[in-house]
């Protein structure tokens, strides 16, 4: 695969956001696909259009993968302009550069583009969100990420926008690491029980991205990334509340012989935060499965894999 792709590449893979949770994993999963240039915030500032254009023109990539974003959900309520520059405007500039170079752009987005009343199936039960469902972000982060999706779609390069959810891993700021840290410091943890989503290990997203590219990039015709590109959901299977996720993390810690704090379920109303969160933001991953043959394991299984890694 490496040789086949390398031959057809106009230039290296450009990975943006190499020090983020998904970016860190991507640097490892994309490396076997061909030459890779991986940049962090210091080398390319997505808030500055000139920085983006200069870097891309310097690298002249054959593929652009953007894993960088302004991800501080609560801070974004007060920092709308910087968040919009990085999440809303920069993807449009990346799209323009990708289109000019005629290379694919891979970009990540979020379940927080949803937030209105959950969708219901014919049986009346709540069902996961499909790519075709109406978006309705309820916080600034979600609005800026949606603007980024729309900017890419408006420019129209060959692209893949991958919406994922509740990302965690062994690096960076995430719920898993927060619970592990608090478990050592506190006697009691109070965790929200009425918000539901699908915790997804960053490594799984990075591995899936590499698999998609291995199957479609450098391929011509109907199997190509140009033909199959668009907007897709990719998260772990199943869903759980933040409380249920914390319980699974603490169960694993207890099984490993650690002392764990008491876990108390609380409603969102007991845990006010600057940004509103969707009560249900589970993604339907069937388009990803039928188009690319990729589906991620159940969230609980992913957590075990992450903890064992
Ligand atoms: N985290 C989640 O739960 C979640 C859920 C759904 C979707 N997503 C999406 O998945 C993607 C990756 O998320 P993640 O959790 O891996 O992100 P992350 O760990 O927060 O990393 C984001 C990276 O972006 C960089 N960055 C921020 N501002 C930048 C700028 N102006 N210029 C260049 N780089 C900048 C950060 O660098 P510094 O730290 O140096 O600023 C950081 O390395 C994002 O598109 C995010 O919206 C995340």
PDB file of C-alpha atoms in Angstrom, residues 74-298:
ATOM      1  CA  UNK A  74     -16.605  26.463  27.776  1.00  0.00           C
ATOM      2  CA  UNK A  75     -13.992  29.122  26.927  1.00  0.00           C
ATOM      3  CA  UNK A  76     -15.441  29.433  23.425  1.00  0.00           C
ATOM      4  CA  UNK A  77     -18.526  31.114  24.931  1.00  0.00           C
ATOM      5  CA  UNK A  78     -16.370  34.175  25.728  1.00  0.00           C
ATOM      6  CA  UNK A  79     -13.788  33.727  22.983  1.00  0.00           C
ATOM      7  CA  UNK A  80     -16.078  33.425  20.009  1.00  0.00           C
ATOM      8  CA  UNK A  81     -13.818  35.323  17.650  1.00  0.00           C
ATOM      9  CA  UNK A  82     -10.630  33.243  18.197  1.00  0.00           C
ATOM     10  CA  UNK A  83     -12.696  30.048  18.180  1.00  0.00           C
ATOM     11  CA  UNK A  84     -14.391  31.073  14.938  1.00  0.00           C
ATOM     12  CA  UNK A  85     -11.052  31.943  13.325  1.00  0.00           C
ATOM     13  CA  UNK A  86      -9.651  28.465  14.025  1.00  0.00           C
ATOM     14  CA  UNK A  87     -12.786  26.336  13.697  1.00  0.00           C
ATOM     15  CA  UNK A  88     -14.875  28.316  11.246  1.00  0.00           C
ATOM     16  CA  UNK A  89     -12.565  30.301   8.953  1.00  0.00           C
ATOM     17  CA  UNK A  90      -9.338  28.244   8.810  1.00  0.00           C
ATOM     18  CA  UNK A  91     -11.082  25.163   7.325  1.00  0.00           C
ATOM     19  CA  UNK A  92     -12.277  27.364   4.455  1.00  0.00           C
ATOM     20  CA  UNK A  93      -8.705  28.506   3.765  1.00  0.00           C
ATOM     21  CA  UNK A  94      -7.464  24.918   3.953  1.00  0.00           C
ATOM     22  CA  UNK A  95     -10.219  24.002   1.500  1.00  0.00           C
ATOM     23  CA  UNK A  96      -9.137  26.749  -0.915  1.00  0.00           C
ATOM     24  CA  UNK A  97      -5.539  25.530  -0.796  1.00  0.00           C
ATOM     25  CA  UNK A  98      -6.603  21.895  -1.217  1.00  0.00           C
ATOM     26  CA  UNK A  99      -8.741  22.833  -4.206  1.00  0.00           C
ATOM     27  CA  UNK A 100      -5.931  24.857  -5.780  1.00  0.00           C
ATOM     28  CA  UNK A 101      -3.540  21.915  -5.377  1.00  0.00           C
ATOM     29  CA  UNK A 102      -6.279  19.412  -6.358  1.00  0.00           C
ATOM     30  CA  UNK A 103      -5.566  17.319  -3.271  1.00  0.00           C
ATOM     31  CA  UNK A 104      -7.987  15.892  -0.685  1.00  0.00           C
ATOM     32  CA  UNK A 105      -8.676  17.617   2.640  1.00  0.00           C
ATOM     33  CA  UNK A 106      -9.524  15.477   5.662  1.00  0.00           C
ATOM     34  CA  UNK A 107     -11.124  17.424   8.506  1.00  0.00           C
ATOM     35  CA  UNK A 108     -12.716  16.510  11.857  1.00  0.00           C
ATOM     36  CA  UNK A 109     -15.923  17.854  13.281  1.00  0.00           C
ATOM     37  CA  UNK A 110     -18.145  17.158  16.226  1.00  0.00           C
ATOM     38  CA  UNK A 111     -21.391  15.726  17.585  1.00  0.00           C
ATOM     39  CA  UNK A 112     -21.920  19.196  19.125  1.00  0.00           C
ATOM     40  CA  UNK A 113     -23.297  20.436  15.798  1.00  0.00           C
ATOM     41  CA  UNK A 114     -26.448  18.767  17.161  1.00  0.00           C
ATOM     42  CA  UNK A 115     -28.309  19.803  20.267  1.00  0.00           C
ATOM     43  CA  UNK A 116     -31.934  20.357  19.467  1.00  0.00           C
ATOM     44  CA  UNK A 117     -34.605  17.856  20.478  1.00  0.00           C
ATOM     45  CA  UNK A 118     -33.329  14.309  19.751  1.00  0.00           C
ATOM     46  CA  UNK A 119     -34.547  12.605  16.563  1.00  0.00           C
ATOM     47  CA  UNK A 120     -37.145   9.847  16.913  1.00  0.00           C
ATOM     48  CA  UNK A 121     -37.513   6.751  14.747  1.00  0.00           C
ATOM     49  CA  UNK A 122     -40.796   5.352  13.389  1.00  0.00           C
ATOM     50  CA  UNK A 123     -41.207   3.444  16.688  1.00  0.00           C
ATOM     51  CA  UNK A 124     -41.116   6.719  18.622  1.00  0.00           C
ATOM     52  CA  UNK A 125     -37.802   5.932  20.289  1.00  0.00           C
ATOM     53  CA  UNK A 126     -34.866   8.336  20.243  1.00  0.00           C
ATOM     54  CA  UNK A 127     -32.430   7.404  17.489  1.00  0.00           C
ATOM     55  CA  UNK A 128     -28.802   8.389  16.761  1.00  0.00           C
ATOM     56  CA  UNK A 129     -28.126  11.362  14.485  1.00  0.00           C
ATOM     57  CA  UNK A 130     -27.537  10.757  10.784  1.00  0.00           C
ATOM     58  CA  UNK A 131     -25.433  12.969   8.525  1.00  0.00           C
ATOM     59  CA  UNK A 132     -28.643  14.176   6.860  1.00  0.00           C
ATOM     60  CA  UNK A 133     -30.307  15.279  10.104  1.00  0.00           C
ATOM     61  CA  UNK A 134     -30.801  18.948  10.750  1.00  0.00           C
ATOM     62  CA  UNK A 135     -27.964  20.557  12.710  1.00  0.00           C
ATOM     63  CA  UNK A 136     -28.756  22.811  15.653  1.00  0.00           C
ATOM     64  CA  UNK A 137     -25.702  23.662  17.776  1.00  0.00           C
ATOM     65  CA  UNK A 138     -26.498  25.011  21.229  1.00  0.00           C
ATOM     66  CA  UNK A 139     -23.079  26.400  22.127  1.00  0.00           C
ATOM     67  CA  UNK A 140     -20.465  28.603  20.455  1.00  0.00           C
ATOM     68  CA  UNK A 141     -18.010  25.745  19.964  1.00  0.00           C
ATOM     69  CA  UNK A 142     -20.672  23.801  18.051  1.00  0.00           C
ATOM     70  CA  UNK A 143     -21.542  26.867  15.977  1.00  0.00           C
ATOM     71  CA  UNK A 144     -17.894  27.480  15.052  1.00  0.00           C
ATOM     72  CA  UNK A 145     -17.338  23.828  14.118  1.00  0.00           C
ATOM     73  CA  UNK A 146     -20.468  23.863  11.983  1.00  0.00           C
ATOM     74  CA  UNK A 147     -19.193  27.006  10.242  1.00  0.00           C
ATOM     75  CA  UNK A 148     -15.981  25.093   9.437  1.00  0.00           C
ATOM     76  CA  UNK A 149     -17.919  22.217   7.871  1.00  0.00           C
ATOM     77  CA  UNK A 150     -19.944  24.640   5.795  1.00  0.00           C
ATOM     78  CA  UNK A 151     -16.853  26.582   4.697  1.00  0.00           C
ATOM     79  CA  UNK A 152     -15.268  23.389   3.351  1.00  0.00           C
ATOM     80  CA  UNK A 153     -18.470  22.353   1.598  1.00  0.00           C
ATOM     81  CA  UNK A 154     -18.858  25.813   0.043  1.00  0.00           C
ATOM     82  CA  UNK A 155     -15.318  25.798  -1.407  1.00  0.00           C
ATOM     83  CA  UNK A 156     -15.769  22.199  -2.517  1.00  0.00           C
ATOM     84  CA  UNK A 157     -12.338  20.517  -2.667  1.00  0.00           C
ATOM     85  CA  UNK A 158     -12.166  16.723  -2.574  1.00  0.00           C
ATOM     86  CA  UNK A 159     -12.889  16.297   1.114  1.00  0.00           C
ATOM     87  CA  UNK A 160     -13.829  14.070   3.959  1.00  0.00           C
ATOM     88  CA  UNK A 161     -15.379  15.654   7.043  1.00  0.00           C
ATOM     89  CA  UNK A 162     -15.452  13.180   9.914  1.00  0.00           C
ATOM     90  CA  UNK A 163     -17.734  14.047  12.815  1.00  0.00           C
ATOM     91  CA  UNK A 164     -16.723  12.243  15.961  1.00  0.00           C
ATOM     92  CA  UNK A 165     -17.647  12.508  19.648  1.00  0.00           C
ATOM     93  CA  UNK A 166     -16.446  12.523  23.272  1.00  0.00           C
ATOM     94  CA  UNK A 167     -12.773  11.981  22.365  1.00  0.00           C
ATOM     95  CA  UNK A 168     -10.385  10.644  24.997  1.00  0.00           C
ATOM     96  CA  UNK A 169      -6.979   9.006  25.118  1.00  0.00           C
ATOM     97  CA  UNK A 170      -3.879   8.731  27.219  1.00  0.00           C
ATOM     98  CA  UNK A 171      -2.736  12.264  26.320  1.00  0.00           C
ATOM     99  CA  UNK A 172      -4.190  15.737  26.522  1.00  0.00           C
ATOM    100  CA  UNK A 173      -7.292  17.101  28.218  1.00  0.00           C
ATOM    101  CA  UNK A 174     -10.093  14.586  28.344  1.00  0.00           C
ATOM    102  CA  UNK A 175     -12.704  13.005  30.596  1.00  0.00           C
ATOM    103  CA  UNK A 176     -10.791   9.746  31.135  1.00  0.00           C
ATOM    104  CA  UNK A 177      -7.711  11.542  32.422  1.00  0.00           C
ATOM    105  CA  UNK A 178      -9.760  13.953  34.526  1.00  0.00           C
ATOM    106  CA  UNK A 179     -11.610  11.102  36.259  1.00  0.00           C
ATOM    107  CA  UNK A 180      -8.367   9.183  36.805  1.00  0.00           C
ATOM    108  CA  UNK A 181      -6.775  12.264  38.390  1.00  0.00           C
ATOM    109  CA  UNK A 182      -9.793  13.180  40.545  1.00  0.00           C
ATOM    110  CA  UNK A 183     -10.102   9.555  41.689  1.00  0.00           C
ATOM    111  CA  UNK A 184      -6.756   9.929  43.420  1.00  0.00           C
ATOM    112  CA  UNK A 185      -7.625  13.270  45.005  1.00  0.00           C
ATOM    113  CA  UNK A 186     -11.253  12.974  46.138  1.00  0.00           C
ATOM    114  CA  UNK A 187     -13.492  10.859  48.339  1.00  0.00           C
ATOM    115  CA  UNK A 188     -16.541  11.529  46.182  1.00  0.00           C
ATOM    116  CA  UNK A 189     -17.126  12.330  42.500  1.00  0.00           C
ATOM    117  CA  UNK A 190     -20.364  13.906  41.282  1.00  0.00           C
ATOM    118  CA  UNK A 191     -20.905  13.234  37.583  1.00  0.00           C
ATOM    119  CA  UNK A 192     -23.701  14.214  35.213  1.00  0.00           C
ATOM    120  CA  UNK A 193     -26.112  11.376  34.525  1.00  0.00           C
ATOM    121  CA  UNK A 194     -28.494  12.957  31.984  1.00  0.00           C
ATOM    122  CA  UNK A 195     -26.216  13.663  29.002  1.00  0.00           C
ATOM    123  CA  UNK A 196     -25.659  10.769  26.617  1.00  0.00           C
ATOM    124  CA  UNK A 197     -22.993  10.233  23.990  1.00  0.00           C
ATOM    125  CA  UNK A 198     -20.419   7.774  22.660  1.00  0.00           C
ATOM    126  CA  UNK A 199     -16.954   8.046  24.224  1.00  0.00           C
ATOM    127  CA  UNK A 200     -14.454   7.436  21.405  1.00  0.00           C
ATOM    128  CA  UNK A 201     -10.759   6.635  21.760  1.00  0.00           C
ATOM    129  CA  UNK A 202      -8.633   9.028  19.677  1.00  0.00           C
ATOM    130  CA  UNK A 203      -6.509   6.134  18.420  1.00  0.00           C
ATOM    131  CA  UNK A 204      -9.562   4.450  16.867  1.00  0.00           C
ATOM    132  CA  UNK A 205     -10.369   7.588  14.887  1.00  0.00           C
ATOM    133  CA  UNK A 206      -6.769   7.834  13.682  1.00  0.00           C
ATOM    134  CA  UNK A 207      -6.659   4.151  12.698  1.00  0.00           C
ATOM    135  CA  UNK A 208      -9.973   4.417  10.866  1.00  0.00           C
ATOM    136  CA  UNK A 209      -8.750   7.522   9.013  1.00  0.00           C
ATOM    137  CA  UNK A 210      -5.629   5.679   7.859  1.00  0.00           C
ATOM    138  CA  UNK A 211      -7.748   2.705   6.733  1.00  0.00           C
ATOM    139  CA  UNK A 212     -10.056   4.956   4.731  1.00  0.00           C
ATOM    140  CA  UNK A 213      -7.080   6.594   3.047  1.00  0.00           C
ATOM    141  CA  UNK A 214      -5.385   3.258   2.387  1.00  0.00           C
ATOM    142  CA  UNK A 215      -8.552   2.089   0.623  1.00  0.00           C
ATOM    143  CA  UNK A 216      -9.416   5.243  -1.320  1.00  0.00           C
ATOM    144  CA  UNK A 217      -6.480   7.559  -1.781  1.00  0.00           C
ATOM    145  CA  UNK A 218      -4.533   7.079  -4.977  1.00  0.00           C
ATOM    146  CA  UNK A 219      -7.381   4.841  -6.170  1.00  0.00           C
ATOM    147  CA  UNK A 220      -9.178   6.003  -9.294  1.00  0.00           C
ATOM    148  CA  UNK A 221     -12.847   5.842 -10.258  1.00  0.00           C
ATOM    149  CA  UNK A 222     -15.731   4.931  -7.989  1.00  0.00           C
ATOM    150  CA  UNK A 223     -13.497   3.687  -5.163  1.00  0.00           C
ATOM    151  CA  UNK A 224     -11.583   6.967  -4.892  1.00  0.00           C
ATOM    152  CA  UNK A 225     -11.696   9.456  -2.070  1.00  0.00           C
ATOM    153  CA  UNK A 226     -12.952  11.977  -4.652  1.00  0.00           C
ATOM    154  CA  UNK A 227     -16.008   9.794  -5.347  1.00  0.00           C
ATOM    155  CA  UNK A 228     -16.644   8.626  -1.806  1.00  0.00           C
ATOM    156  CA  UNK A 229     -15.822  11.872  -0.018  1.00  0.00           C
ATOM    157  CA  UNK A 230     -18.288  13.995   1.928  1.00  0.00           C
ATOM    158  CA  UNK A 231     -19.566  14.142   5.483  1.00  0.00           C
ATOM    159  CA  UNK A 232     -19.448  11.036   7.697  1.00  0.00           C
ATOM    160  CA  UNK A 233     -20.055  10.142  11.326  1.00  0.00           C
ATOM    161  CA  UNK A 234     -17.455   8.043  13.153  1.00  0.00           C
ATOM    162  CA  UNK A 235     -17.773   7.242  16.842  1.00  0.00           C
ATOM    163  CA  UNK A 236     -17.602   4.204  19.085  1.00  0.00           C
ATOM    164  CA  UNK A 237     -20.705   2.015  19.027  1.00  0.00           C
ATOM    165  CA  UNK A 238     -23.243   2.241  21.826  1.00  0.00           C
ATOM    166  CA  UNK A 239     -23.907   5.124  24.159  1.00  0.00           C
ATOM    167  CA  UNK A 240     -23.593   6.006  27.816  1.00  0.00           C
ATOM    168  CA  UNK A 241     -23.972   8.960  30.161  1.00  0.00           C
ATOM    169  CA  UNK A 242     -20.929  10.781  31.563  1.00  0.00           C
ATOM    170  CA  UNK A 243     -21.793   9.069  34.849  1.00  0.00           C
ATOM    171  CA  UNK A 244     -21.824   5.639  33.195  1.00  0.00           C
ATOM    172  CA  UNK A 245     -18.506   6.406  31.530  1.00  0.00           C
ATOM    173  CA  UNK A 246     -17.003   7.463  34.880  1.00  0.00           C
ATOM    174  CA  UNK A 247     -18.337   4.274  36.470  1.00  0.00           C
ATOM    175  CA  UNK A 248     -16.581   2.150  33.826  1.00  0.00           C
ATOM    176  CA  UNK A 249     -13.314   4.074  34.367  1.00  0.00           C
ATOM    177  CA  UNK A 250     -13.525   3.630  38.146  1.00  0.00           C
ATOM    178  CA  UNK A 251     -14.463  -0.066  37.813  1.00  0.00           C
ATOM    179  CA  UNK A 252     -11.322  -0.584  35.763  1.00  0.00           C
ATOM    180  CA  UNK A 253      -9.244   1.280  38.355  1.00  0.00           C
ATOM    181  CA  UNK A 254     -10.736  -0.806  41.165  1.00  0.00           C
ATOM    182  CA  UNK A 255     -10.019  -4.023  39.260  1.00  0.00           C
ATOM    183  CA  UNK A 256      -6.428  -2.838  38.989  1.00  0.00           C
ATOM    184  CA  UNK A 257      -6.285  -2.666  42.799  1.00  0.00           C
ATOM    185  CA  UNK A 258      -6.773   1.074  43.208  1.00  0.00           C
ATOM    186  CA  UNK A 259      -8.922   2.675  45.871  1.00  0.00           C
ATOM    187  CA  UNK A 260     -11.762   4.535  44.158  1.00  0.00           C
ATOM    188  CA  UNK A 261     -14.045   7.347  45.360  1.00  0.00           C
ATOM    189  CA  UNK A 262     -17.805   7.180  45.764  1.00  0.00           C
ATOM    190  CA  UNK A 263     -19.568   8.061  42.497  1.00  0.00           C
ATOM    191  CA  UNK A 264     -22.716  10.160  42.746  1.00  0.00           C
ATOM    192  CA  UNK A 265     -25.046  10.715  39.769  1.00  0.00           C
ATOM    193  CA  UNK A 266     -26.151  14.341  39.397  1.00  0.00           C
ATOM    194  CA  UNK A 267     -28.421  16.120  36.895  1.00  0.00           C
ATOM    195  CA  UNK A 268     -26.942  18.700  34.525  1.00  0.00           C
ATOM    196  CA  UNK A 269     -28.790  21.371  36.498  1.00  0.00           C
ATOM    197  CA  UNK A 270     -26.508  20.617  39.488  1.00  0.00           C
ATOM    198  CA  UNK A 271     -23.415  21.182  37.373  1.00  0.00           C
ATOM    199  CA  UNK A 272     -23.747  24.553  35.652  1.00  0.00           C
ATOM    200  CA  UNK A 273     -21.175  25.267  32.944  1.00  0.00           C
ATOM    201  CA  UNK A 274     -20.726  28.280  30.650  1.00  0.00           C
ATOM    202  CA  UNK A 275     -21.556  26.256  27.518  1.00  0.00           C
ATOM    203  CA  UNK A 276     -24.776  24.259  27.201  1.00  0.00           C
ATOM    204  CA  UNK A 277     -24.253  20.599  26.218  1.00  0.00           C
ATOM    205  CA  UNK A 278     -26.609  18.433  24.151  1.00  0.00           C
ATOM    206  CA  UNK A 279     -28.533  15.921  26.283  1.00  0.00           C
ATOM    207  CA  UNK A 280     -28.140  13.344  23.526  1.00  0.00           C
ATOM    208  CA  UNK A 281     -25.535  13.546  20.784  1.00  0.00           C
ATOM    209  CA  UNK A 282     -25.109   9.938  19.697  1.00  0.00           C
ATOM    210  CA  UNK A 283     -24.015   9.555  16.065  1.00  0.00           C
ATOM    211  CA  UNK A 284     -25.361   7.003  13.594  1.00  0.00           C
ATOM    212  CA  UNK A 285     -22.282   5.450  11.979  1.00  0.00           C
ATOM    213  CA  UNK A 286     -23.997   3.369   9.295  1.00  0.00           C
ATOM    214  CA  UNK A 287     -22.906   5.525   6.324  1.00  0.00           C
ATOM    215  CA  UNK A 288     -19.263   5.064   7.349  1.00  0.00           C
ATOM    216  CA  UNK A 289     -19.831   1.309   7.591  1.00  0.00           C
ATOM    217  CA  UNK A 290     -21.596   0.926   4.242  1.00  0.00           C
ATOM    218  CA  UNK A 291     -19.313   3.290   2.296  1.00  0.00           C
ATOM    219  CA  UNK A 292     -15.904   2.422   3.738  1.00  0.00           C
ATOM    220  CA  UNK A 293     -16.539  -0.880   5.543  1.00  0.00           C
ATOM    221  CA  UNK A 294     -15.415   0.702   8.816  1.00  0.00           C
ATOM    222  CA  UNK A 295     -17.118   0.523  12.182  1.00  0.00           C
ATOM    223  CA  UNK A 296     -15.626   1.128  15.600  1.00  0.00           C
ATOM    224  CA  UNK A 297     -16.000  -1.200  18.590  1.00  0.00           C
ATOM    225  CA  UNK A 298     -18.455  -0.597  21.417  1.00  0.00           C
TER     226      UNK A 298
END
